[in-house]
XYZ file of C-alpha atoms in Angstrom:
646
model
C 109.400 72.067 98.984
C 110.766 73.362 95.536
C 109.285 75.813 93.403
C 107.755 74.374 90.410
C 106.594 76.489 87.432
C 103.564 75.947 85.945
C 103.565 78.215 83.490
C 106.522 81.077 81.876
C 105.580 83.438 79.380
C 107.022 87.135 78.401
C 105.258 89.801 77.035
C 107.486 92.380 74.670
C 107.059 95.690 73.812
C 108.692 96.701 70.884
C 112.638 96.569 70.407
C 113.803 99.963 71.063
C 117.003 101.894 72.949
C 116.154 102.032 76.604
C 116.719 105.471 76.882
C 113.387 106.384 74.383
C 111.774 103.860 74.715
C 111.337 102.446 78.574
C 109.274 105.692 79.727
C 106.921 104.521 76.344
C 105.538 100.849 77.925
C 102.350 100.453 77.141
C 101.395 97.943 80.202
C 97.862 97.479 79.365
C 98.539 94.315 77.083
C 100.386 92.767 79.486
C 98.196 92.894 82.515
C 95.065 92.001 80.561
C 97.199 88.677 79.326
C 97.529 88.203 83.119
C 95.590 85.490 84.491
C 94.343 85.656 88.304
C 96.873 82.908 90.105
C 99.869 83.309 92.270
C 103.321 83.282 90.701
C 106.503 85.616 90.470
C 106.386 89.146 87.740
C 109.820 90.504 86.844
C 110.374 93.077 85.365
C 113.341 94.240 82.868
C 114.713 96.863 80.911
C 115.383 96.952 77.211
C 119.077 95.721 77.676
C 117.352 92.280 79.251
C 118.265 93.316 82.621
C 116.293 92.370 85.908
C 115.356 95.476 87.734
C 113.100 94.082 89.889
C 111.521 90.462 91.077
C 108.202 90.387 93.248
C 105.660 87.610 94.461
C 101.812 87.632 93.846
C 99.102 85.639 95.475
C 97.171 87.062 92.204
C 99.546 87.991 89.360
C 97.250 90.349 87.664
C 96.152 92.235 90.811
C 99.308 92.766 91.925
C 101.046 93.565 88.221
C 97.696 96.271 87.610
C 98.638 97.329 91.188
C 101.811 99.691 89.826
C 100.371 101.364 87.249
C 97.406 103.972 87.438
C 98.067 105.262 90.606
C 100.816 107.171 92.466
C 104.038 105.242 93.623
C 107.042 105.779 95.582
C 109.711 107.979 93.687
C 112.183 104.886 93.584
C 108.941 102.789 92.247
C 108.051 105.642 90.082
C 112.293 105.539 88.304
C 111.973 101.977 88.270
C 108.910 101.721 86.096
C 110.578 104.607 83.807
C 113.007 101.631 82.882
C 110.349 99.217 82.634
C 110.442 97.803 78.859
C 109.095 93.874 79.545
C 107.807 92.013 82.058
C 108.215 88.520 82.912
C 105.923 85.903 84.924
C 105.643 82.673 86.310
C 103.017 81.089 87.384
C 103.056 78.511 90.425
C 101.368 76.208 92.343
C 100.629 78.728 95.686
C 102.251 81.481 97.286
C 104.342 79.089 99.001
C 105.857 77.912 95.600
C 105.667 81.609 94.592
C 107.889 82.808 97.918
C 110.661 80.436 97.198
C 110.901 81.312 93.689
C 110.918 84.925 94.285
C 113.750 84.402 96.833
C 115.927 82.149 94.656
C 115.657 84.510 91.916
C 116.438 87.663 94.048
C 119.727 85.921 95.765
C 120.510 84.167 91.915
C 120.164 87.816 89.986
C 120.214 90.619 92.444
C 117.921 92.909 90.838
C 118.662 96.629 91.117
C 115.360 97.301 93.098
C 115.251 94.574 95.244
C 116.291 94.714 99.306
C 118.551 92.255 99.914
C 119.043 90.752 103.269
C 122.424 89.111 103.386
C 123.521 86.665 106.394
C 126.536 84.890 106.173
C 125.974 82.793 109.379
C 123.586 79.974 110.420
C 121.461 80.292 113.779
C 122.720 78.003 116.583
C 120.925 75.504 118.581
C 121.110 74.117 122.076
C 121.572 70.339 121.811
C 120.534 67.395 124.274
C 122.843 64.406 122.903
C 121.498 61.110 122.501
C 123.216 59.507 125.127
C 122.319 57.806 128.660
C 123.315 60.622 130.488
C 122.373 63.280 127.738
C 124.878 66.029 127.467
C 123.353 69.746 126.565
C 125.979 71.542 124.041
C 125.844 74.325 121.810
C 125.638 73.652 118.231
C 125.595 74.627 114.190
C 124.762 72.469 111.884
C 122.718 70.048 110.206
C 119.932 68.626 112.765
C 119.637 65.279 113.041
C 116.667 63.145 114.319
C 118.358 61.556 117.215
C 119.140 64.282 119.809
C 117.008 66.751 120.886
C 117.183 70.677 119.726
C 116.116 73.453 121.209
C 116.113 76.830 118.903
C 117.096 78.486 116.795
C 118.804 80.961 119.080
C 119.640 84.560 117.811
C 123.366 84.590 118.998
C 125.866 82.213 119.699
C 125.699 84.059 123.439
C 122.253 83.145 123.587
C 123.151 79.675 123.759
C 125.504 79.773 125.948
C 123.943 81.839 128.624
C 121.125 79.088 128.441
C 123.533 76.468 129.153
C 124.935 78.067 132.260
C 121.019 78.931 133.456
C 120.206 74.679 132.953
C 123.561 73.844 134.558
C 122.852 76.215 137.606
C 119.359 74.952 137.810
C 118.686 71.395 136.717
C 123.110 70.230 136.853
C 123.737 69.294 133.505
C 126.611 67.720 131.964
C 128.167 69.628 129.016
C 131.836 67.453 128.507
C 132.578 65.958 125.837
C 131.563 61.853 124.804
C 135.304 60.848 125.336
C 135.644 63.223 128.408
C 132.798 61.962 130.453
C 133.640 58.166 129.605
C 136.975 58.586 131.259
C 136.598 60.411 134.152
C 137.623 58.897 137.559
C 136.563 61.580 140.118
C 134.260 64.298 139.482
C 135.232 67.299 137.342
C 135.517 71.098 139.114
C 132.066 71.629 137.780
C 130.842 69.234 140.688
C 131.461 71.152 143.462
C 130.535 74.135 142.547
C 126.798 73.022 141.623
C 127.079 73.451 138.105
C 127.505 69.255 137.306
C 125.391 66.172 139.263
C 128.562 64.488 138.004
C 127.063 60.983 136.385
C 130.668 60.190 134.775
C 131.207 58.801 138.170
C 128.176 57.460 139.397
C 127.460 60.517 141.906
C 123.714 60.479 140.445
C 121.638 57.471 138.663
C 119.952 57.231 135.221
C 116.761 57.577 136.522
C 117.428 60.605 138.820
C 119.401 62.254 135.696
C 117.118 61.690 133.470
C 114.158 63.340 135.410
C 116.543 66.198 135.493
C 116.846 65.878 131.970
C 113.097 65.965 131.753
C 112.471 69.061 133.759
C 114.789 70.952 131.993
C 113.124 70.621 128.501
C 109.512 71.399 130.192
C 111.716 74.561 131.355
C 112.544 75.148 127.927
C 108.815 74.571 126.608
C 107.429 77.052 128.747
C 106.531 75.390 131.862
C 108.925 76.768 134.072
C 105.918 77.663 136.858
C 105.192 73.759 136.623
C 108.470 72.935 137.522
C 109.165 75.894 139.948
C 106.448 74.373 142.257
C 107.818 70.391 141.714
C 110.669 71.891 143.309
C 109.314 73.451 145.915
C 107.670 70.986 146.847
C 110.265 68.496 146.662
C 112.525 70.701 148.861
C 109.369 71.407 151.926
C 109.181 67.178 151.800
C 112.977 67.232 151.962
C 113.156 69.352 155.238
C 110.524 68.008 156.708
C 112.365 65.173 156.696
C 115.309 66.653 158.044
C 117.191 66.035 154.623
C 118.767 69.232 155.087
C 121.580 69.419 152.425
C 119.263 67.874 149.913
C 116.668 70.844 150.668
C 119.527 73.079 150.492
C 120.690 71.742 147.005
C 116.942 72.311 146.172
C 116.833 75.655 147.115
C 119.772 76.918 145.369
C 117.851 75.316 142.277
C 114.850 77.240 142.522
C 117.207 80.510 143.442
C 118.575 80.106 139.704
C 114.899 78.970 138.096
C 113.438 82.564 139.349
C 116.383 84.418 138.677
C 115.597 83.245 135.073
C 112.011 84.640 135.229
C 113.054 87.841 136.458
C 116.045 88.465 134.333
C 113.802 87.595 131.050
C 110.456 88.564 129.675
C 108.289 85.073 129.976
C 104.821 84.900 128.734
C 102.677 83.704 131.540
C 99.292 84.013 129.961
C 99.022 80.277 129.126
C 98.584 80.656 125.230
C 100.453 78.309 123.785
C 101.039 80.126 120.062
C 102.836 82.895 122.358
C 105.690 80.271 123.378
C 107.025 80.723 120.286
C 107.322 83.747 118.202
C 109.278 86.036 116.074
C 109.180 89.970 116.406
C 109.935 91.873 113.886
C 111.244 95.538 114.074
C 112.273 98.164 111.672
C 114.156 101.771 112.221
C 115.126 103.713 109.486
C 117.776 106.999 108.991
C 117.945 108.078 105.631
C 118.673 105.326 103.503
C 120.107 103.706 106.346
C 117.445 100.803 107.507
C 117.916 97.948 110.100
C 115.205 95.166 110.424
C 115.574 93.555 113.767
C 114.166 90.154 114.854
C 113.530 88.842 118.657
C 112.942 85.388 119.274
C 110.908 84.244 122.119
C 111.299 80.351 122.450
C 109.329 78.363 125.331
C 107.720 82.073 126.356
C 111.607 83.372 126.968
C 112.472 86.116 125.328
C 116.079 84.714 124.195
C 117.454 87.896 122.121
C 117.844 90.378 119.013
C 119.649 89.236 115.742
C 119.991 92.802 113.359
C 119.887 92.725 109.854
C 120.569 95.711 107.254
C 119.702 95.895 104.101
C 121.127 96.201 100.970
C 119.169 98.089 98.304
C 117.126 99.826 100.375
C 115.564 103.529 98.814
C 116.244 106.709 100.831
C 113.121 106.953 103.343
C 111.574 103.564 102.707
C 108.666 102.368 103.393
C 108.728 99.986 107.363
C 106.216 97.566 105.070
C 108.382 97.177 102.451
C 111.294 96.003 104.827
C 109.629 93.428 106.934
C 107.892 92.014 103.843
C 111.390 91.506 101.747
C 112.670 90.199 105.199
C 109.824 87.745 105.572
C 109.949 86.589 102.126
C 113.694 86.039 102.131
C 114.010 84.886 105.474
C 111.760 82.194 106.109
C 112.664 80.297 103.364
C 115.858 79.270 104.634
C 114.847 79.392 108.263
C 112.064 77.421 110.293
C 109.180 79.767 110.913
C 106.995 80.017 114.299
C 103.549 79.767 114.496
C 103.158 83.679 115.759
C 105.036 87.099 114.312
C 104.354 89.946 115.288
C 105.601 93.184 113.071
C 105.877 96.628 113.571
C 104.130 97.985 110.867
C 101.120 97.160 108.709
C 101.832 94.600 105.964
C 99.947 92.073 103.437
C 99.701 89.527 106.927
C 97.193 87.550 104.918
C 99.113 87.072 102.049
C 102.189 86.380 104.003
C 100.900 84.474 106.080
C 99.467 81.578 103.377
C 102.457 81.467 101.731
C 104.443 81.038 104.937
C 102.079 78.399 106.558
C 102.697 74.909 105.886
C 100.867 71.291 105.884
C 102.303 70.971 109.587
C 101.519 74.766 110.938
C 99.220 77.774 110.759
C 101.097 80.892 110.480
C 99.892 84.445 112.000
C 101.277 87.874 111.327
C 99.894 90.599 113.812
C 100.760 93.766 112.949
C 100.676 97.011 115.298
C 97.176 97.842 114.693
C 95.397 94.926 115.212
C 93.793 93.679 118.172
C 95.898 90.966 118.897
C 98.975 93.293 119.688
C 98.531 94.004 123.432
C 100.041 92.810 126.837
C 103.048 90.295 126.648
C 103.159 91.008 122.713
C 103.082 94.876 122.683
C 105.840 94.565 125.221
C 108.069 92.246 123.239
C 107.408 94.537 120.197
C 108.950 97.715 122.205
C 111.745 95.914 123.384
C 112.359 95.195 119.678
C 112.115 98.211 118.076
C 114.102 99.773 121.182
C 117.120 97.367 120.030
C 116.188 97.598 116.788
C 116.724 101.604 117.313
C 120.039 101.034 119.383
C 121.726 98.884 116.304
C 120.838 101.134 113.468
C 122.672 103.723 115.642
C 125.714 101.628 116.134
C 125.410 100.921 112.444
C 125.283 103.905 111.645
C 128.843 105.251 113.022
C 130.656 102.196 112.520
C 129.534 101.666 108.626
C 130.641 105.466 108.567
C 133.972 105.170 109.929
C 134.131 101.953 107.629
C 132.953 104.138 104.815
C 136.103 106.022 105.778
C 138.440 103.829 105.703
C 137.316 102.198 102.210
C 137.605 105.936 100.946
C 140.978 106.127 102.126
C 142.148 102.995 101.014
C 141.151 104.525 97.405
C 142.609 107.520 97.707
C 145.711 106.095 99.370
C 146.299 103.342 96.606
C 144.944 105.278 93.727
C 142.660 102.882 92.822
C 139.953 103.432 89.465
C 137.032 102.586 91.654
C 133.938 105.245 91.126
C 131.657 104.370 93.816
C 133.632 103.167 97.335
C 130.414 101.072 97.891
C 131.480 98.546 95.024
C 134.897 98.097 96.094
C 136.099 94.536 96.458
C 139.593 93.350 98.233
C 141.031 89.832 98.379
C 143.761 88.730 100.440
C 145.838 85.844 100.438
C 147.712 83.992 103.075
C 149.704 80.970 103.318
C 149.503 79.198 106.501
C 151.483 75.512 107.722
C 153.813 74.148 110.588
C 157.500 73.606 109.755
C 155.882 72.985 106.247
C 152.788 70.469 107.706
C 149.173 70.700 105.696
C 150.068 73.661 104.306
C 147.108 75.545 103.530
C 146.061 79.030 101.484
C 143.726 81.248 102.561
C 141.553 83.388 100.130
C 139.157 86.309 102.240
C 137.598 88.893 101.112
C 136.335 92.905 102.135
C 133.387 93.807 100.122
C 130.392 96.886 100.576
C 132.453 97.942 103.598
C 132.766 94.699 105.632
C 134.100 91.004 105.371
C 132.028 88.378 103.563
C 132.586 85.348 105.281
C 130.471 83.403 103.061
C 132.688 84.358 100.080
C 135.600 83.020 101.793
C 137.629 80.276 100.234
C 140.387 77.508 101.604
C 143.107 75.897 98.998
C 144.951 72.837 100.376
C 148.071 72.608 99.061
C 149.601 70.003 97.061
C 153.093 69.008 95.531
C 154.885 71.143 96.823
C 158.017 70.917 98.792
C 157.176 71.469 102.496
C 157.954 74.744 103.528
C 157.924 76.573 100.051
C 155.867 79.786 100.316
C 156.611 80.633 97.078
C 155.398 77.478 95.237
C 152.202 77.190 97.864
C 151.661 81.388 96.994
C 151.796 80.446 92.726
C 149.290 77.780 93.412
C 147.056 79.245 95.287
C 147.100 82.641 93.072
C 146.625 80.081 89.720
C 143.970 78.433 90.942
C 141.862 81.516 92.549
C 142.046 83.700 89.226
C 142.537 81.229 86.614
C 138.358 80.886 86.685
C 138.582 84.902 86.800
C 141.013 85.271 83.600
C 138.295 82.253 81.785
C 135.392 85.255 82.915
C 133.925 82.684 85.413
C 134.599 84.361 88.697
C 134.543 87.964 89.925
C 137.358 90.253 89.549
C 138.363 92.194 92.533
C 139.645 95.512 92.281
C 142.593 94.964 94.790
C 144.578 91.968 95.259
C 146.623 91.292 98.647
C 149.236 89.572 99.313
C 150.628 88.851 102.895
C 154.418 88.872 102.128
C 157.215 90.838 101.058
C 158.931 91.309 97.601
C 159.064 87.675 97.010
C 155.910 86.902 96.984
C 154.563 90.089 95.472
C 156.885 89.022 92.277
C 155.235 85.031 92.623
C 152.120 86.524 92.121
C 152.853 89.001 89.397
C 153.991 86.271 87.529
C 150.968 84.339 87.768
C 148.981 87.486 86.639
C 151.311 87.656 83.875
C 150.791 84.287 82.962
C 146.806 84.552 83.114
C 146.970 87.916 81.355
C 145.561 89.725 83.903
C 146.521 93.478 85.209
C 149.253 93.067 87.887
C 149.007 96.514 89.219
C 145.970 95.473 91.580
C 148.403 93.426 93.403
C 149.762 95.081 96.507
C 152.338 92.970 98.752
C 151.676 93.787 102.600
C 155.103 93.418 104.349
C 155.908 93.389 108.100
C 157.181 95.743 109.743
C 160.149 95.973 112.337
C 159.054 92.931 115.513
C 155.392 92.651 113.698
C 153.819 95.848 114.839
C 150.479 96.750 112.807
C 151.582 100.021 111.570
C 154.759 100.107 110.698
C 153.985 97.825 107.485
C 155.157 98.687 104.139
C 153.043 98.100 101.134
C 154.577 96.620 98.294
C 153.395 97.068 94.372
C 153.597 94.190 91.526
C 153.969 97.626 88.892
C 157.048 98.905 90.378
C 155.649 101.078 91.933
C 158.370 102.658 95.158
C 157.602 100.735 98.100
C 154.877 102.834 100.458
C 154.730 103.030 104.441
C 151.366 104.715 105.075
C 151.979 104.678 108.706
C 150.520 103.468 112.121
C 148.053 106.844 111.974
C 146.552 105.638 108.162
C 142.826 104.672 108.124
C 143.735 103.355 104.314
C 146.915 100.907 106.548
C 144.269 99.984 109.333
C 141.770 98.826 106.673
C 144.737 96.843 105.003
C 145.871 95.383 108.977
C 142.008 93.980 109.395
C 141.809 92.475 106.226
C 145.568 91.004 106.577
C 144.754 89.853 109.922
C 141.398 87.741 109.040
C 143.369 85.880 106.254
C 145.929 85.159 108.440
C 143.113 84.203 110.962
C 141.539 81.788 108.129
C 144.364 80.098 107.320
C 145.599 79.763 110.894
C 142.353 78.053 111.532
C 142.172 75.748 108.625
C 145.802 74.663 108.710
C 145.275 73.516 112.428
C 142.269 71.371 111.652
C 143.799 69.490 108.379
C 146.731 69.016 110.791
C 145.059 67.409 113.290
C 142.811 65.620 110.962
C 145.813 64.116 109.061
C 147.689 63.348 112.314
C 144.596 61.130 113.439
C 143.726 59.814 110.049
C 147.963 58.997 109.328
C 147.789 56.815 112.931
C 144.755 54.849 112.049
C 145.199 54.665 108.768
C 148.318 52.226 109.733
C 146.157 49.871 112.183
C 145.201 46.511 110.402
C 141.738 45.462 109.879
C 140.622 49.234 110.521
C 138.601 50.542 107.564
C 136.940 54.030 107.034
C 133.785 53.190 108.975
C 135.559 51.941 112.349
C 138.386 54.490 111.867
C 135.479 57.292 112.423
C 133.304 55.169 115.395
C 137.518 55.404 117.102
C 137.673 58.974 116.317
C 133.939 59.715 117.783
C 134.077 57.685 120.580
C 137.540 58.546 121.941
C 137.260 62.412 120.444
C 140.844 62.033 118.713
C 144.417 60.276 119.213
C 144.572 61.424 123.010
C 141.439 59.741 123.749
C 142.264 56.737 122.022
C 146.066 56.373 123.417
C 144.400 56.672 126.716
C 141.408 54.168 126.210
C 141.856 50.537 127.504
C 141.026 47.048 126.012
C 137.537 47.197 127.562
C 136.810 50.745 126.420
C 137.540 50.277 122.692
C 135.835 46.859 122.900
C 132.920 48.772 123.128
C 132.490 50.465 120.297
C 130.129 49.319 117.933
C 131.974 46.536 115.499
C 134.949 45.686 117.431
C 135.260 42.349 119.131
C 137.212 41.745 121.865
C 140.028 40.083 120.037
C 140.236 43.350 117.432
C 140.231 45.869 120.466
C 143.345 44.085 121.347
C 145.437 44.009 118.120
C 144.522 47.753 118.075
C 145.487 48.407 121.603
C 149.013 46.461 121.005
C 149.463 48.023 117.771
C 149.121 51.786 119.408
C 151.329 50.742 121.931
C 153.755 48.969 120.467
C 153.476 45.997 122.648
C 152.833 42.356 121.749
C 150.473 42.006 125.044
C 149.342 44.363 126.901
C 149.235 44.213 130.118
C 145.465 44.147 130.134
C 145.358 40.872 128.372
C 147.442 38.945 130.907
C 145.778 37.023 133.198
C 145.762 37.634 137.254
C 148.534 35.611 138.807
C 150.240 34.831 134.864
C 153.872 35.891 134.584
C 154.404 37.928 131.335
């Protein structure tokens, strides 16, 4: 659904310095030009500034609502600043909710709480297949396999998995695994696998497998507890003792399951799937947890901290920034529960949708008791536990950016806005070669700011030419004013590169002193490195006891990691491409049914006649030109008839 506005319109106050004239705003005008309909207010300074974006299910409620009666201090400096304010009107509160999150992640107003996550939730997958294969997976969903989710953690997912395999015998291999296996795999005998690659189990029997183990995700896992059971009683009674045995071990995992986790057994069916929502707070240090229960399981925590919060603020506020800027992005459950007292009505409209009804309890309403109360507990105990662990590793964090500073000498005022890049160069004996670009920001890596530069026309092996074109095409947007500066500039190398990438700077007329060169030290050891300096600058070794060198390691280390990881997947991408790419008849479309069905090369060197016959769009006659052409033979073997002399 996309915002759509319905209506803009500003409202002035006269043009004045900010200083004199923001504490003079005269807000009556305004909110009596307000009409009663839902929309987004911002509000600016004189400069033109956004200081603040908010959401209204009535515009001039909520606008009259911050002026005439006391505020929170930070509210209170904010509206000091106040000279204009800005609305749109929308549609609903829906509309209104995704407008006020676009604008708050497009502008990043000074009194906004920003929640920031740089990863996507993971699902548990059931492939569409015969013999459906359950696999952990990110990404976009599509309509023919089955998802379960989303899951808080990648563990999460993965602990699932092993719970279904114990229980119901699952297959997890790959497509081109299971379609070549000729005896069972080790997961067979150790009751983990019912083995179908080899026809140990039928369709039928797999799939009702299949089907009990999404009822156990649902919810129902009493339902199919007692199938079980009952199964296994029939199965010794009729003296199919290994069968009753296999049965029993079943059932052992099921109820380990239910003990280990906190299921709702009460039979409502809006309780199988909810989100709770906790907050803790330490001085301007917040964390808003969230627990997902999925199918009555509670499945795990997923802490979030965020960034503009005010010293002391309000548990409210938090959960109603998180709920506005997290369910936009993310599907929302028919049930939250919060732990403390927030606009749930509101909320609530502008979260529900033409498919669901949204609820919000909150702590002091009657629907938070029993199973819920106790889910809300657990998640303010974890939510407790990770502010804690926040707390001391953001502070030794803190300490290291400080360091760094102090170390370097860099002209940064507040350590909190300090940004680092680093640059790697990554390829095999000069194979897609590939640049890495990551980058340290408010006191941790920001993944999502990360960026990958394939490298072009340039001789294989050259570090130096792949370094220059990397560095020119990162900063060239920065030296246009298109892209953010960064106060330091890293560069995983020695003198050689460090003078590569001062003359780029020099070239782009931007300040080569940010660029520090991090060289290794004697057999690789972190802390023996020597830092390098585009300025001339006298080499530095901080040594191995330097918070400012261990901040420098990490960050060196993740590039390297980046590039490490993107190199290997061009390389194997080009080697499978550069193979098929050579077969006749083979265009794009059947290059990637090869690559799918086979899972690379490997698979495909190993598949017979018959098996790439198979895949959709290749006839019998084109499986063999591309099995002869692979191998290099005129006739396979395959193709010659029983009894015909080659």
């Amino acid at each position: 659904m996309a915002a759509f506005a319905v209506k803009n319109r500003s409202l002035y106050c006269e043009q004045q310095p900010a200083v004199t004239q923001a504490p003079r705003f005269d807000p009556k005008p305004v909110i009596e030009g307000l009409p009663h309909l839902p929309g987004v207010y911002r509000m600016l300074d004189a400069a033109g500034a956004v200081l603040y974006v908010g959401k209204a299910a009535d515009l001039k409620k909520r606008v009259a609502s911050y002026f005439g009666r006391a505020v929170a201090p930070r509210t209170a400096h904010m509206l000091q600043r106040v000279a204009r304010i800005e609305t749109t009107v929308t549609r609903s509160e829906a509309e209104a909710l995704l407008l006020e999150n676009n604008l708050i992640k497009t502008l990043a107003p000074r009194y906004n709480v920003l929640f920031r996550d740089d990863k996507s939730y993971p699902y548990l997958k059931f492939s569409d297949h015969e013999f459906p294969r359950i696999a952990y997976y990110r990404g976009a969903i599509d309509r023919r396999s089955r998802y379960f989710g989303p899951y808080p953690n990648a563990w999460a997912v993965k602990e699932t998995i092993q719970q279904l395999q114990k229980a119901f015998r699952l297959r997890t291999c790959e497509e081109s695994v299971f379609s070549h296996r000729s005896r069972p795999c080790l997961l067979h005998p150790i009751g983990r696998c019912s083995a179908p690659c080899v026809g140990l189990i039928s369709a039928e029997q797999y799939a009702q497998d299949i089907e009990r183990a999404l009822r156990f995700l649902d919810g129902a896992g009493e339902d199919v507890q007692a199938e079980l059971e009952q199964r296994m009683n029939e199965a010794s009674a009729q003296l199919r003792y290994e069968e009753a045995a296999e049965l029993r071990d079943r059932l052992a995992a099921i109820a380990r399951v239910q003990h280990q986790q906190s299921i709702d057994r009460s039979g409502q069916g809006g309780d199988r799937e909810a989100d709770v929502i906790a907050v803790a707070i330490d001085g301007a240090a917040a964390c808003v947890n969230l627990a997902m229960v999925r199918g009555g399981r509670h499945l795990g925590d997923r802490p979030y901290f965020p960034i503009g919060a005010q010293a002391e603020p309000e548990p409210g506020d938090l959960i109603e920034a998180f709920l506005s800027q997290h369910y936009v992005e993310q599907p929302c459950p028919r049930l939250i529960l919060v732990g403390a007292q927030v606009d749930a009505e509101g909320l609530a409209a502008a979260l529900s949708g033409q498919d669901r009804s949204v609820q919000i309890v909150g702590p002091g309403d009657a629907g938070m008791r029993g199973q819920r109360r106790h889910w809300l507990e657990m998640a303010q105990s974890n939510a407790n536990l990770a502010l804690a662990r926040h707390v001391a590793e953001h502070g030794s964090q803190r300490q290291r950016t400080r360091s760094l500073i102090e170390a370097l000498g860099l002209e940064v005022e507040d350590p909190d806005s300090l940004r680092v890049e680093c640059l790697d160069v990554s390829h095999t004996m000069g194979e897609a070669t590939q640049a890495s670009c990551v980058v340290y920001e408010n006191h941790q890596m920001r993944p999502a700011l990360y960026r990958r530069f394939n490298i072009e026309g340039v001789e294989p092996g050259d570090d130096y030419g792949a370094m220059r074109q990397a560095l020119t095409r990162r900063y060239e947007p920065v030296a246009r004013g298109d892209a953010v500066a960064s106060n330091l500039v890293l560069i995983d190398g020695g003198a050689g590169q460090v003078e590569v990438a001062r003359q780029v700077f020099g070239e782009l007329g931007l300040d080569p002193s940010i660029l520090v060169g991090v060289a290794k030290g004697e057999h690789r050891r972190v802390g023996l490195e020597t830092l390098v300096f585009a300025d001339g600058r006298p080499e530095l070794a901080l040594g191995r006891e330097s918070q400012a060198l261990m901040l420098i390691a990490q960050i060196r280390d993740e590039a390297h990691r980046f590039a490490i990881t993107g190199m290997r997947a061009r390389r194997a991408r080009s080697r499978n491409v550069s193979q098929l790419q050579e077969l006749e008849a083979i265009g794009p479309v059947r290059r990637q049914r090869l690559l799918t069905r086979f899972g690379g090369m490997r698979g495909l060197l190993a598949a017979s006649i018959d098996d790439i016959a198979e895949v959709r769009g290749i006839s019998r006659k084109l499986a063999e030109q591309i099995y002869s052409q692979l191998h290099g033979t005129a006739r396979p073997a395959e193709s010659i008839e029983h009894g015909q002399s080659p």
